[in-house]
Amino acid sequence: MSSNTNPPSGTRDFLPDEVARRYRALTIIREVFEAYGFAGMDTPAFERIETLMGKYGDEGDQLIFRIQARGEKFEQALAEQDAAATADHALRYDLTVPLARYVAAHQHELPTPFKRFAIAPVWRADRPGKGRFREFLQCDVDIVGSDSLMADAEMLLAVNEVLDALGLDGFTMRLNSRKALRGLVEAYGIPVEQESTALVAIDKLDKIGVEGVAKELRGRGVADDAVEALATDLASSDVAATLRERIGGSALGTEGLAEVDTVLELTTPNLAGGAIAFDPVLARGLSYYTGPVFEVAHDGLGASIAGGGRYDGLVGMFSKNDIPATGGSLGIERILLLLEAQDAEASAAAPTALVTVMGDEHRGDAMRIATHLRRQGAIHTDLYVSDGKLGKQFKYGDRRGVRFVIIRGDDEAAAGSVAVKDLVSGDQVTVTEADLIAHIRSRV
Amino acid sequence: MSSNTNPPSGTRDFLPDEVARRYRALTIIREVFEAYGFAGMDTPAFERIETLMGKYGDEGDQLIFRIQARGEKFEQALAEQDAAATADHALRYDLTVPLARYVAAHQHELPTPFKRFAIAPVWRADRPGKGRFREFLQCDVDIVGSDSLMADAEMLLAVNEVLDALGLDGFTMRLNSRKALRGLVEAYGIPVEQESTALVAIDKLDKIGVEGVAKELRGRGVADDAVEALATDLASSDVAATLRERIGGSALGTEGLAEVDTVLELTTPNLAGGAIAFDPVLARGLSYYTGPVFEVAHDGLGASIAGGGRYDGLVGMFSKNDIPATGGSLGIERILLLLEAQDAEASAAAPTALVTVMGDEHRGDAMRIATHLRRQGAIHTDLYVSDGKLGKQFKYGDRRGVRFVIIRGDDEAAAGSVAVKDLVSGDQVTVTEADLIAHIRSRV
């Protein structure tokens, strides 16, 4: 007998109610993506270790869960104290590198453009913390093989429809372009070698305010006059309009603004919910984005619930050619927590009815009645399959969250009827077996 | 650029069509289990290594994928060449040990009896071969905490309904009891210490015939007169009846027959499809079964597609008390292959329609029409989001398996209409935008 029965640090067991809730949300997400013509794809939980190493920077490499080689290969590595050779596979760290490998492996079997979604767990050996897990779901949607802004717009609309279909009210999609960002930096005379560091600071506007951004820019060595000009604009009454004018002074910036405008034009009339707006200071993981970028903020949450953009340099990493791509990622764990908070009362895993059993001689009847409800009634029905007094059976039904408890004792058996206790109203009525389905349906 | 883009040996990438097909089957399975009052449960992909090691025998231990410890812990283990200490977690090998840990960890949060199903991948470092993978899905259904035969019957009915709902025709459920098996051995005077070895031989009747079983029994040291008596009975015209009479001569055997009869009585009138019958020579992984056991054979397949039984000693392995349990496992990978063979034609991932784009000036219209079909029509609609001539767009639609291609050029735009090409009939008609949904619906 092992003493520790908790799941490993940073991972979770899911109780039936959570499983049902998560599954319900994932079903909605799948359905929307399929309605938008995206196809599901799936890859193994682990990859050859060389497929993953070196793709996420040094820090990422440290967080990859490595799977040991076996047999002689492992023995030899151990004998030689060759750390690298002790592992030959590694758990998936994200869904993007597997996508790149998949596209390279199956390019002749896939349509172009390839519109995919993937919902799957990934594993990272991060220090576990509140809301930070070592095993968590990612949900990605990507269009691979098109450099048209139609693809960016389509991906955004699918994400928008998913968020709306999930019942997440009060979200805003912020849109920018990597090119507009570079134009912004150029417009304030910030030299190109300071571009990245300046954008990291500007991206924090929401959190640290204009003064904070100015301070951080100075700290990062940006010239005083550039910082002052930017700070003045960031404090103006219509920041977006002011910055837009500035950005328009740069050729690259003008190109970026045109991208943003085209995407807004294609998406705005077709939104399912929420709103979409240009945000000239939205930066997002600058390292690999090449075109439009977006982020979705939820009113009730400090953090974003989705984000992404065009990343034309990445999917081709295992292919001979560059492959244009645009994609988004839903912060699915965060979204599931939001939904849980919205819907804390409902018992998602609850069957509608429980058929009780009044002694061995009634087992056959109970089983027949349960089968009848399930098969003819399409009513989710539990059956009490242990020995226990009626009180215990009711307690079980209550715990499962059922609405109706069905009882068939000697009297009911003699009359061909059943007693139905409604746990919501508290009343109990006797109906014939033939009327049972109609009775339950009339009440739910 | 890495040279090998195949998935790791023994694992699979799933193409969109396979993903859609698999997902569809799993949805049906979930729905049936939920209708029967079973709740989904989920545990992490990996466990602490001590949770898994020693639970599957020496051979099993060898097949467990071990995950490396990190940081100092790993460095030290490597320096000391302490193989065991180099790994601290391991990938899930089956769904039963995690169930046992889960029940021990959450006993106060779960109802009793606890009816659960789980569908999840497991990983085994087996030598890959035809139909043998290192990552594959398992689908288990269990009732934990009841020693009543109602639980066995309930579990069998749920499995039966799942197989029927999946559209698997021509399957037979074979039922036996571990106690009847022990009675059988006893009845032929085979000493208890030869019980296991004798049953391994008898279990092969289907494959090697009566002569084969007799030969193997002799080879395993069973006495000649016992072998002859058994061989004669196995060759009789009604084996089940003949063996039943023999088994009835043993007290334990009689108890086992009563178990079988009760389960048959409770299940037979409630079957959704297929048939269920007593099979006195069905043995199944004898090591841990304690009561009724079953196996489901499919006509078109040499192998079984489901199996299981009562295993009262296992789920308590992490708890203080013994916990009775009965469960079954669907051979889900095999079933998915069967379904694929039955349904080889259909393109499961295909959207219904493709909206084409006749140049940049028509992008907005195309996007609006696609949104209209998706949102107002609930019609799965793809949109061509790359640049390409109409021929290329048609080719893409064909590849995706769409039925309708929708075209809106200058003429259609001027008239507020769209052209709809039906790729099945080959005809093309022009309809107003307002009539588009009704037109498509009338044809599918």
Short mmCIF file of C-alpha atoms in Angstrom, two decimals, chain A residues 1-6, chain B residues 48-55 97 100-101 103-105 107 313-323:
data_model
loop_
_atom_site.label_atom_id
_atom_site.label_comp_id
_atom_site.label_asym_id
_atom_site.label_seq_id
_atom_site.Cartn_x
_atom_site.Cartn_y
_atom_site.Cartn_z
CA MET A 1 0.00 0.00 0.00
CA SER A 2 1.52 3.27 -1.16
CA SER A 3 1.03 6.15 1.25
CA ASN A 4 0.53 9.02 -1.20
CA THR A 5 -2.61 8.72 -3.27
CA ASN A 6 -2.69 12.31 -4.54
CA ARG B 48 4.50 8.90 -9.45
CA ILE B 49 6.71 6.00 -10.44
CA GLU B 50 6.10 4.10 -7.20
CA THR B 51 2.36 4.15 -7.91
CA LEU B 52 2.88 2.05 -11.03
CA MET B 53 5.96 -0.11 -10.44
CA GLY B 54 5.33 -3.63 -9.18
CA LYS B 55 1.67 -3.62 -10.21
CA VAL B 97 -4.22 1.29 -11.24
CA ALA B 100 -7.50 2.41 -7.58
CA ARG B 101 -5.42 5.47 -6.64
CA VAL B 103 -10.78 5.89 -5.41
CA ALA B 104 -8.40 5.93 -2.44
CA ALA B 105 -7.74 9.68 -2.87
CA GLN B 107 -13.39 8.18 -1.47
CA GLY B 313 -9.23 -7.70 -4.70
CA LEU B 314 -7.76 -4.99 -6.92
CA VAL B 315 -9.28 -1.55 -6.46
CA GLY B 316 -8.45 -1.57 -2.75
CA MET B 317 -4.69 -1.69 -3.42
CA PHE B 318 -4.19 1.89 -2.19
CA SER B 319 -6.99 1.80 0.39
CA LYS B 320 -7.22 0.39 3.89
CA ASN B 321 -10.08 -1.95 3.02
CA ASP B 322 -10.89 -4.37 0.27
CA ILE B 323 -13.21 -2.80 -2.29
#
